[in-house]
Coordinates of C-alpha atoms and ligand atoms in Angstrom, one line a residue:
M1 CA 0.4 -37.4 3.8
K2 CA -1.9 -35.2 5.8
S3 CA -5.6 -34.7 4.9
Y4 CA -6.8 -31.2 5.9
K5 CA -10.3 -30.1 6.7
I6 CA -12.4 -27.0 5.9
Y7 CA -13.5 -24.6 8.5
I8 CA -17.2 -23.8 8.9
D9 CA -18.9 -22.2 11.9
G10 CA -15.9 -22.8 14.2
Q11 CA -15.7 -26.5 13.2
W12 CA -13.1 -28.4 11.1
I13 CA -15.1 -30.7 8.8
E14 CA -14.5 -33.1 5.9
S15 CA -16.4 -32.9 2.6
M16 CA -19.7 -34.7 2.7
N17 CA -18.8 -36.7 -0.4
K18 CA -15.3 -37.5 0.9
E19 CA -13.7 -36.3 -2.4
Q20 CA -10.4 -34.6 -2.1
I21 CA -8.0 -32.3 -4.0
T22 CA -4.4 -33.4 -4.1
V23 CA -2.0 -30.5 -3.5
T24 CA 1.4 -31.0 -5.2
N25 CA 4.7 -29.3 -4.9
P26 CA 5.4 -27.4 -8.2
A27 CA 9.2 -27.9 -7.7
T28 CA 9.2 -31.6 -7.0
G29 CA 5.8 -33.0 -8.1
E30 CA 5.5 -34.5 -4.6
V31 CA 2.2 -34.6 -2.8
V32 CA 2.0 -31.9 -0.1
G33 CA -1.4 -32.8 1.3
Y34 CA -5.0 -33.3 0.5
V35 CA -7.9 -30.9 1.0
P36 CA -11.7 -31.5 0.8
K37 CA -13.2 -31.0 -2.6
V38 CA -16.5 -29.4 -1.6
G39 CA -19.3 -27.8 -3.6
E40 CA -22.7 -26.2 -3.1
T41 CA -23.8 -28.0 0.2
E42 CA -20.8 -27.0 2.2
T43 CA -20.6 -23.5 0.7
K44 CA -24.3 -22.9 1.7
K45 CA -23.4 -24.0 5.2
A46 CA -20.5 -21.6 5.3
I47 CA -22.8 -18.8 4.1
D48 CA -25.4 -19.8 6.8
A49 CA -22.7 -19.6 9.4
A50 CA -21.3 -16.2 8.3
N51 CA -24.9 -14.9 8.1
N52 CA -25.8 -16.1 11.6
A53 CA -22.6 -14.6 13.0
F54 CA -23.0 -11.2 11.3
K55 CA -25.5 -9.7 13.7
S56 CA -23.3 -10.1 16.8
W57 CA -20.0 -9.5 15.1
S58 CA -21.1 -6.3 13.4
T59 CA -22.3 -4.9 16.7
T60 CA -19.1 -5.6 18.6
T61 CA -17.1 -2.5 19.3
A62 CA -14.3 -1.5 16.9
S63 CA -11.8 -2.0 19.7
E64 CA -13.0 -5.6 20.3
R65 CA -12.5 -6.4 16.7
A66 CA -9.1 -4.7 16.7
N67 CA -8.1 -6.9 19.6
Y68 CA -8.9 -10.1 17.7
L69 CA -6.9 -8.8 14.7
W70 CA -3.9 -7.9 17.0
K71 CA -4.0 -11.5 18.3
L72 CA -4.0 -12.8 14.7
Y73 CA -1.1 -10.5 13.8
H74 CA 1.1 -11.8 16.6
L75 CA 0.2 -15.4 15.8
L76 CA 1.2 -14.8 12.1
L77 CA 4.5 -13.5 13.2
E78 CA 5.1 -16.4 15.7
N79 CA 4.2 -18.9 13.0
K80 CA 5.9 -17.3 10.0
E81 CA 8.4 -20.0 9.4
D82 CA 5.9 -22.8 9.4
I83 CA 3.4 -20.9 7.1
A84 CA 6.3 -19.9 4.8
R85 CA 7.6 -23.4 4.5
T86 CA 4.1 -24.6 3.6
M87 CA 3.8 -21.8 1.0
T88 CA 7.1 -22.7 -0.6
M89 CA 6.0 -26.4 -0.8
E90 CA 2.6 -25.7 -2.4
Q91 CA 3.4 -22.5 -4.4
G92 CA 7.1 -22.8 -5.2
K93 CA 8.5 -19.3 -4.2
P94 CA 11.9 -19.4 -2.4
L95 CA 11.6 -19.7 1.4
Q96 CA 13.0 -16.2 2.1
E97 CA 10.4 -14.7 -0.3
A98 CA 7.7 -16.8 1.4
I99 CA 8.8 -15.4 4.8
G100 CA 8.6 -12.0 3.3
E101 CA 5.1 -12.7 2.1
V102 CA 4.0 -13.8 5.5
M103 CA 5.3 -10.5 6.9
Y104 CA 3.5 -8.6 4.2
A105 CA 0.3 -10.6 5.0
A106 CA 0.7 -9.8 8.7
G107 CA 1.2 -6.2 7.8
F108 CA -2.4 -6.0 6.5
V109 CA -3.7 -7.5 9.7
Q110 CA -1.7 -5.0 11.7
W111 CA -2.8 -2.0 9.6
Y112 CA -6.5 -2.9 9.8
A113 CA -6.3 -3.7 13.6
E114 CA -5.4 0.0 13.7
E115 CA -7.8 1.2 11.1
A116 CA -10.8 -0.6 12.7
R117 CA -10.9 2.2 15.3
R118 CA -10.8 5.0 12.6
V119 CA -14.0 4.4 10.8
Y120 CA -15.8 7.7 11.2
G121 CA -19.2 9.0 10.3
E122 CA -20.2 12.6 9.6
T123 CA -22.6 15.2 10.8
I124 CA -23.9 17.4 7.9
P125 CA -25.4 20.8 8.6
A126 CA -29.1 20.4 7.6
S127 CA -31.0 23.0 5.6
K128 CA -33.7 23.3 8.3
E129 CA -33.3 24.4 11.9
N130 CA -35.2 21.5 13.2
K131 CA -33.3 18.8 11.4
R132 CA -30.0 17.0 12.0
I133 CA -28.3 14.8 9.5
R134 CA -25.9 12.0 10.6
V135 CA -24.0 9.8 8.2
L136 CA -23.2 6.3 9.5
K137 CA -20.7 3.8 8.2
Q138 CA -21.9 0.2 8.7
A139 CA -20.6 -3.2 7.7
V140 CA -21.8 -4.3 4.3
G141 CA -22.7 -7.9 5.5
V142 CA -21.4 -11.3 4.6
V143 CA -18.3 -11.1 2.3
A144 CA -17.0 -13.8 0.0
A145 CA -13.3 -13.7 -0.9
I146 CA -11.9 -15.7 -3.8
T147 CA -8.2 -15.6 -3.6
P148 CA -5.3 -16.6 -6.0
W149 CA -2.4 -19.0 -5.8
N150 CA 0.4 -16.5 -6.4
F151 CA 0.2 -14.8 -3.0
P152 CA -1.5 -17.5 -0.9
A153 CA -1.2 -15.6 2.4
A154 CA -1.2 -11.9 1.6
M155 CA -4.2 -12.0 -0.8
I156 CA -6.2 -13.5 2.0
T157 CA -5.3 -11.1 4.8
R158 CA -5.5 -8.1 2.4
K159 CA -9.3 -9.0 2.2
L160 CA -9.9 -10.6 5.6
A161 CA -8.4 -7.9 7.8
P162 CA -10.4 -4.9 6.5
A163 CA -13.6 -7.0 6.2
L164 CA -13.4 -8.2 9.8
A165 CA -12.3 -4.7 11.0
A166 CA -15.4 -3.2 9.4
G167 CA -17.6 -5.8 11.1
C168 CA -18.3 -8.1 8.2
T169 CA -18.2 -11.9 8.4
M170 CA -16.6 -14.0 5.7
V171 CA -16.5 -17.1 3.5
I172 CA -13.1 -17.6 1.9
K173 CA -12.3 -19.8 -1.1
P174 CA -8.6 -20.1 -1.7
A175 CA -7.0 -21.3 -5.0
S176 CA -7.0 -25.1 -5.3
Q177 CA -3.2 -25.0 -6.0
T178 CA -2.4 -23.4 -2.6
P179 CA -5.2 -24.1 0.0
I180 CA -3.0 -25.4 2.8
T181 CA -1.5 -21.9 3.5
A182 CA -5.1 -20.7 3.8
I183 CA -6.0 -23.5 6.1
K184 CA -3.1 -22.6 8.4
I185 CA -4.3 -19.0 8.5
M186 CA -7.7 -20.3 9.5
D187 CA -6.1 -22.3 12.2
L188 CA -4.6 -19.1 13.5
C189 CA -7.9 -17.3 13.3
E190 CA -9.4 -20.0 15.5
K191 CA -6.5 -19.6 17.9
A192 CA -7.0 -15.8 17.9
G193 CA -10.5 -16.6 19.2
F194 CA -12.7 -15.1 16.5
P195 CA -16.3 -16.1 17.4
K196 CA -17.7 -19.1 15.4
G197 CA -19.0 -18.2 12.0
V198 CA -17.1 -15.0 11.7
V199 CA -14.5 -16.6 9.3
N200 CA -15.2 -19.7 7.2
L201 CA -13.2 -21.4 4.6
V202 CA -14.2 -23.8 1.8
T203 CA -11.9 -25.6 -0.7
G204 CA -12.9 -27.4 -3.8
N205 CA -14.8 -27.1 -7.0
A206 CA -14.2 -23.5 -8.1
N207 CA -17.2 -23.4 -10.4
E208 CA -19.7 -24.8 -8.0
I209 CA -18.5 -22.8 -5.0
G210 CA -18.4 -19.6 -7.2
K211 CA -21.9 -20.1 -8.5
T212 CA -23.3 -20.8 -5.0
I213 CA -21.6 -17.6 -3.7
M214 CA -22.7 -15.5 -6.6
S215 CA -26.3 -16.6 -6.6
D216 CA -26.8 -16.2 -2.8
F217 CA -28.4 -12.9 -1.9
R218 CA -27.1 -13.1 1.6
V219 CA -23.5 -12.6 0.3
R220 CA -23.5 -8.8 0.0
K221 CA -20.0 -8.4 -1.3
L222 CA -17.5 -10.3 -3.3
T223 CA -13.8 -9.5 -3.3
F224 CA -11.7 -11.3 -5.9
T225 CA -8.1 -11.4 -7.0
G226 CA -7.4 -13.2 -10.2
S227 CA -7.5 -13.0 -14.0
T228 CA -9.4 -10.3 -15.9
E229 CA -11.2 -13.0 -17.7
V230 CA -12.7 -14.6 -14.6
G231 CA -13.2 -11.1 -13.1
K232 CA -15.5 -10.2 -16.0
I233 CA -17.6 -13.3 -15.5
L234 CA -18.0 -12.6 -11.7
M235 CA -18.8 -9.0 -12.4
G236 CA -21.7 -10.2 -14.6
Q237 CA -22.9 -12.7 -12.0
A238 CA -22.8 -10.0 -9.3
G239 CA -25.5 -8.1 -11.1
E240 CA -28.0 -10.9 -10.3
T241 CA -28.1 -9.9 -6.6
V242 CA -26.4 -6.5 -7.0
K243 CA -23.5 -7.5 -4.8
R244 CA -20.8 -5.0 -4.1
I245 CA -17.6 -6.1 -5.8
S246 CA -13.9 -5.4 -5.6
L247 CA -11.7 -6.9 -8.3
E248 CA -8.0 -7.0 -8.4
L249 CA -7.3 -8.3 -11.9
G250 CA -4.6 -8.7 -14.5
G251 CA -1.8 -6.3 -15.3
H252 CA 0.6 -5.6 -18.2
A253 CA 3.0 -3.1 -16.4
P254 CA 5.3 -0.9 -18.4
F255 CA 8.7 -0.3 -17.0
I256 CA 10.4 2.9 -18.4
A257 CA 14.0 4.0 -17.9
F258 CA 14.7 7.5 -19.1
E259 CA 18.2 8.5 -20.1
D260 CA 18.4 10.8 -17.0
A261 CA 17.8 7.7 -14.7
D262 CA 20.4 6.3 -12.3
L263 CA 21.0 3.2 -14.4
D264 CA 22.1 0.9 -11.5
K265 CA 18.9 1.8 -9.6
A266 CA 16.8 1.2 -12.7
V267 CA 18.4 -2.3 -13.2
T268 CA 17.8 -3.2 -9.5
G269 CA 14.2 -2.0 -9.8
A270 CA 13.6 -3.8 -13.1
L271 CA 14.7 -7.1 -11.6
A272 CA 12.8 -6.6 -8.3
S273 CA 9.6 -5.8 -10.2
K274 CA 10.0 -8.6 -12.7
L275 CA 11.5 -11.6 -10.9
R276 CA 9.5 -11.5 -7.6
N277 CA 7.6 -14.8 -7.4
C278 CA 9.2 -15.8 -10.7
G279 CA 7.3 -13.1 -12.5
Q280 CA 3.9 -14.6 -11.4
V281 CA 2.7 -11.2 -10.1
C282 CA -0.1 -9.0 -11.3
V283 CA 2.1 -5.9 -10.8
A284 CA 5.2 -7.5 -12.5
S285 CA 6.8 -5.3 -15.1
N286 CA 5.8 -6.9 -18.4
R287 CA 7.4 -4.6 -21.1
F288 CA 10.6 -2.7 -20.7
Y289 CA 10.9 0.7 -22.5
I290 CA 14.4 2.0 -22.3
Q291 CA 15.5 5.3 -23.9
E292 CA 17.6 4.6 -27.0
S293 CA 20.8 6.2 -25.7
I294 CA 21.0 3.8 -22.7
V295 CA 19.4 0.7 -24.0
D296 CA 22.6 -1.2 -24.8
K297 CA 24.1 -0.4 -21.4
F298 CA 20.8 -1.5 -19.7
I299 CA 20.8 -4.8 -21.5
E300 CA 24.5 -5.5 -20.5
K301 CA 23.8 -4.7 -16.9
I302 CA 20.7 -6.8 -16.7
K303 CA 22.5 -9.7 -18.4
S304 CA 25.3 -9.7 -15.8
K305 CA 22.8 -9.6 -12.9
L306 CA 20.7 -12.5 -14.3
A307 CA 23.8 -14.7 -14.1
D308 CA 23.4 -14.5 -10.3
Y309 CA 20.0 -16.1 -10.2
R310 CA 19.7 -19.7 -9.1
V311 CA 16.6 -21.5 -10.3
G312 CA 15.4 -24.5 -8.3
N313 CA 13.4 -25.8 -5.4
G314 CA 12.7 -22.9 -3.1
L315 CA 13.5 -24.9 0.0
E316 CA 17.1 -25.3 -1.2
E317 CA 19.7 -22.8 0.1
G318 CA 20.7 -20.2 -2.4
V319 CA 17.8 -20.7 -4.8
N320 CA 16.2 -17.3 -5.6
L321 CA 13.9 -18.3 -8.4
G322 CA 11.4 -21.0 -8.0
P323 CA 9.3 -23.0 -10.5
L324 CA 6.3 -21.8 -12.4
I325 CA 3.1 -23.0 -10.7
D326 CA 1.9 -25.4 -13.4
E327 CA 1.9 -26.5 -17.0
S328 CA -0.6 -24.0 -18.2
V329 CA 1.5 -21.1 -16.9
Y330 CA 4.7 -22.6 -18.2
N331 CA 3.1 -23.1 -21.7
K332 CA 2.0 -19.5 -21.9
V333 CA 5.4 -18.1 -21.0
E334 CA 7.1 -20.5 -23.5
K335 CA 4.6 -19.4 -26.1
H336 CA 5.4 -15.7 -25.5
I337 CA 9.1 -16.4 -25.9
E338 CA 8.6 -18.5 -29.1
D339 CA 6.3 -16.0 -30.7
A340 CA 8.8 -13.2 -29.9
V341 CA 11.7 -15.1 -31.4
N342 CA 9.7 -16.1 -34.5
K343 CA 9.0 -12.4 -35.0
G344 CA 12.6 -11.4 -34.7
A345 CA 13.5 -11.0 -31.0
K346 CA 16.9 -12.0 -29.8
I347 CA 17.5 -14.1 -26.7
E348 CA 20.2 -12.2 -24.8
F349 CA 20.0 -14.5 -21.8
G350 CA 18.2 -17.7 -20.7
G351 CA 15.3 -18.8 -22.8
K352 CA 15.6 -22.4 -21.6
G353 CA 13.2 -24.3 -19.5
S354 CA 12.6 -27.8 -18.2
K355 CA 9.0 -28.7 -18.4
A356 CA 7.7 -31.4 -16.1
E357 CA 7.2 -34.5 -18.1
G358 CA 7.0 -38.1 -17.0
N359 CA 9.1 -38.3 -13.9
T360 CA 10.9 -35.0 -14.4
P361 CA 9.4 -32.7 -11.7
G362 CA 9.0 -29.0 -11.9
H363 CA 8.2 -26.4 -14.5
F364 CA 11.5 -24.4 -14.3
L365 CA 12.5 -21.6 -16.6
Q366 CA 15.6 -19.6 -16.7
P367 CA 15.2 -15.8 -16.3
T368 CA 15.0 -14.7 -19.9
L369 CA 16.1 -11.4 -21.5
L370 CA 14.9 -10.5 -25.0
S371 CA 16.1 -7.7 -27.2
N372 CA 14.8 -6.5 -30.7
V373 CA 11.3 -6.7 -29.3
T374 CA 8.5 -5.1 -31.3
E375 CA 4.9 -4.0 -30.4
D376 CA 3.3 -6.7 -32.6
M377 CA 4.6 -9.6 -30.4
L378 CA 2.2 -11.5 -28.1
I379 CA 4.4 -10.6 -25.1
M380 CA 3.6 -6.9 -25.7
K381 CA -0.1 -7.5 -25.7
E382 CA -0.8 -10.0 -22.9
E383 CA 0.2 -10.5 -19.3
T384 CA 3.1 -13.1 -19.4
F385 CA 3.2 -14.2 -15.7
G386 CA 6.8 -15.5 -16.0
P387 CA 10.4 -14.4 -15.7
V388 CA 10.8 -12.8 -19.1
I389 CA 12.2 -9.3 -19.8
P390 CA 11.3 -8.0 -23.2
V391 CA 13.3 -4.8 -24.0
L392 CA 12.3 -2.1 -26.5
S393 CA 13.7 1.4 -27.0
F394 CA 12.0 4.7 -27.3
K395 CA 12.9 8.3 -28.4
S396 CA 10.8 10.8 -26.4
E397 CA 8.8 11.1 -23.2
E398 CA 5.6 11.8 -25.1
E399 CA 6.0 8.7 -27.3
V400 CA 6.7 6.4 -24.4
I401 CA 3.7 7.6 -22.4
E402 CA 1.5 6.9 -25.3
R403 CA 2.9 3.4 -25.8
A404 CA 2.8 2.6 -22.1
N405 CA -0.9 3.7 -21.9
N406 CA -1.9 1.8 -25.1
T407 CA -3.5 -1.2 -23.3
N408 CA -6.8 -2.2 -21.7
Y409 CA -4.8 -2.9 -18.5
G410 CA -4.1 -0.3 -15.9
L411 CA -2.7 -1.9 -12.7
A412 CA 1.0 -0.8 -12.2
A413 CA 3.6 1.1 -14.1
Y414 CA 7.2 1.9 -13.2
F415 CA 9.6 4.6 -14.3
Y416 CA 13.1 5.8 -13.5
T417 CA 14.4 9.3 -13.8
E418 CA 16.4 11.7 -11.7
S419 CA 14.4 14.7 -12.9
L420 CA 11.9 16.0 -10.3
A421 CA 9.8 17.7 -13.0
R422 CA 9.6 14.6 -15.2
S423 CA 8.8 12.4 -12.2
I424 CA 5.7 14.6 -11.5
R425 CA 4.7 14.9 -15.2
V426 CA 5.0 11.2 -16.1
S427 CA 3.4 9.9 -12.9
E428 CA 0.4 12.1 -13.6
A429 CA 0.2 11.0 -17.3
L430 CA 0.3 7.3 -16.8
D431 CA -3.1 5.6 -16.7
Y432 CA -2.4 3.2 -13.9
G433 CA -3.6 2.7 -10.3
I434 CA -0.1 2.2 -9.0
V435 CA 3.0 4.1 -10.2
G436 CA 6.5 3.3 -8.9
V437 CA 8.8 6.3 -9.4
N438 CA 12.4 5.0 -9.0
D439 CA 10.7 2.2 -7.0
G440 CA 10.4 -1.4 -8.2
S441 CA 8.5 -2.6 -5.1
P442 CA 5.7 -0.2 -4.3
S443 CA 3.3 -2.7 -2.7
T444 CA 2.6 -2.0 1.0
P445 CA -0.3 -2.4 3.4
E446 CA -0.6 1.4 3.9
A447 CA -1.3 2.2 0.3
P448 CA -4.4 1.7 -1.9
F449 CA -3.6 -1.1 -4.3
G450 CA -5.8 -1.4 -7.4
G451 CA -6.1 -0.8 -11.1
F452 CA -7.6 1.4 -13.7
K453 CA -9.5 0.1 -16.8
E454 CA -9.8 -3.7 -17.0
S455 CA -7.3 -4.2 -14.2
G456 CA -10.1 -4.0 -11.6
L457 CA -12.4 -2.1 -9.4
G458 CA -11.9 -0.8 -5.9
R459 CA -8.8 -0.5 -3.7
E460 CA -7.2 -2.8 -1.2
G461 CA -4.9 -1.5 1.5
G462 CA -4.5 1.9 3.1
H463 CA -7.5 3.6 4.8
H464 CA -9.2 3.3 1.4
G465 CA -9.3 -0.5 1.7
I466 CA -11.9 -0.6 4.4
E467 CA -14.3 1.5 2.4
G468 CA -15.3 -1.4 0.2
F469 CA -16.6 -3.3 3.2
L470 CA -18.8 -0.4 4.5
E471 CA -22.2 0.9 3.6
T472 CA -23.1 4.6 4.0
K473 CA -26.4 5.4 5.7
Y474 CA -27.7 8.8 6.5
V475 CA -30.1 9.4 9.3
S476 CA -32.2 12.5 9.1
V477 CA -33.6 13.5 12.5
Q478 CA -36.4 16.0 12.9
I479 CA -36.3 17.6 16.4
Ligands
SIN501 C1 -0.8 -9.6 -7.0 O1 0.0 -10.1 -7.8 O2 -2.0 -9.5 -7.2 C2 -0.3 -8.9 -5.7 C3 1.0 -8.3 -5.7 C4 1.3 -7.4 -4.6 O3 0.5 -7.3 -3.6 O4 2.3 -6.7 -4.7

């Protein structure tokens, strides 16, 4: 099985202590490869390299930076099958979904190759005749990116592309469950010809790498996607050196179907928003509020569609629901189901899993539909990160908006209605950064992804996404 290397200052290197992380396939338990388990020493070297490269990279022209990104975009498309296969092997999502993610990842590179050339300053009319005020946008400096296992490619490019477009240099730390996809993206960065030190990648001890990044003054910005719990710790640590931070954290998305919805579209949207990546998505719908006159029909329709899902190894033909990433995720999902059932929920579909034990590989769980759900259940309070659909009913628009907003999370919300007036009213009333109106798949590189409340800070994607990698400077000139 292949041993991979980390990428620092344009060189592929092994860890100094020769320790490695074993990357396993969550569907089969087989070893996919080994990556270096590095800590403080290598992370400091990566920061040195990014810091040394910053001066020349940040003063290249926007069109030069755009050209490198265009090369990377084309290389991602040319290598999409290989990266997707690696992703399925280390992350578990079905191959077609993994190919979709590589395209999504490439989309960010394409968007910021275009956006690099649209970073504009301003001229502000001064209050004195002999003065001129110019506002400049300049790269923030060295950026550290800590990325999650659920989208091993897209969560890297969503950070890397705007950072590099803005003129920043980077140190990337991918999740230990899915580092090989990240290493393959680094390989393409090398092939795209980015100068040495502009992008660097370390794998290994999350705690040690995180502490090294957070305490180093030269890292001027941290961009993180992961849990709210870890995000809060990083936010505290960022205060030490007043780093800029962007945080894409947890969600607990409400999905609402009003009685004036097109029910078939609502069912399709519910499944798209819930079962992508087996529910291991921050923007996944987590609680389903269905207006009482249509709740029975909704449950019947969802049930009949769930029968079409085939759970298994994502490399097998016809499988459209992969495994959960590991035991801790599986246990949490199982706990949510058990707690709901103990408090009176009814399992309408699924509910059965096969947890990896001994020689039985994979943490697989059938898609699960629950009715008779009540607000006191754990599943209504926490992010589940699994393929469970808890259904509740509601009477009025006012009531459901209040229930939907009654959470510390504020990432994504979805609702279905055929009423234009209601679509405007409800989208304005929901306290969420992303609202899908008759749309179960709103994520796209052109739009500003991010959350309200404890779901995060800052936005990624769209023209907004580059802002977090830019400083604003004003120059007052007396003539
Ligand atoms: C996430 O789960 O954090 C990302 C999902 C997306 O980009 O749609």
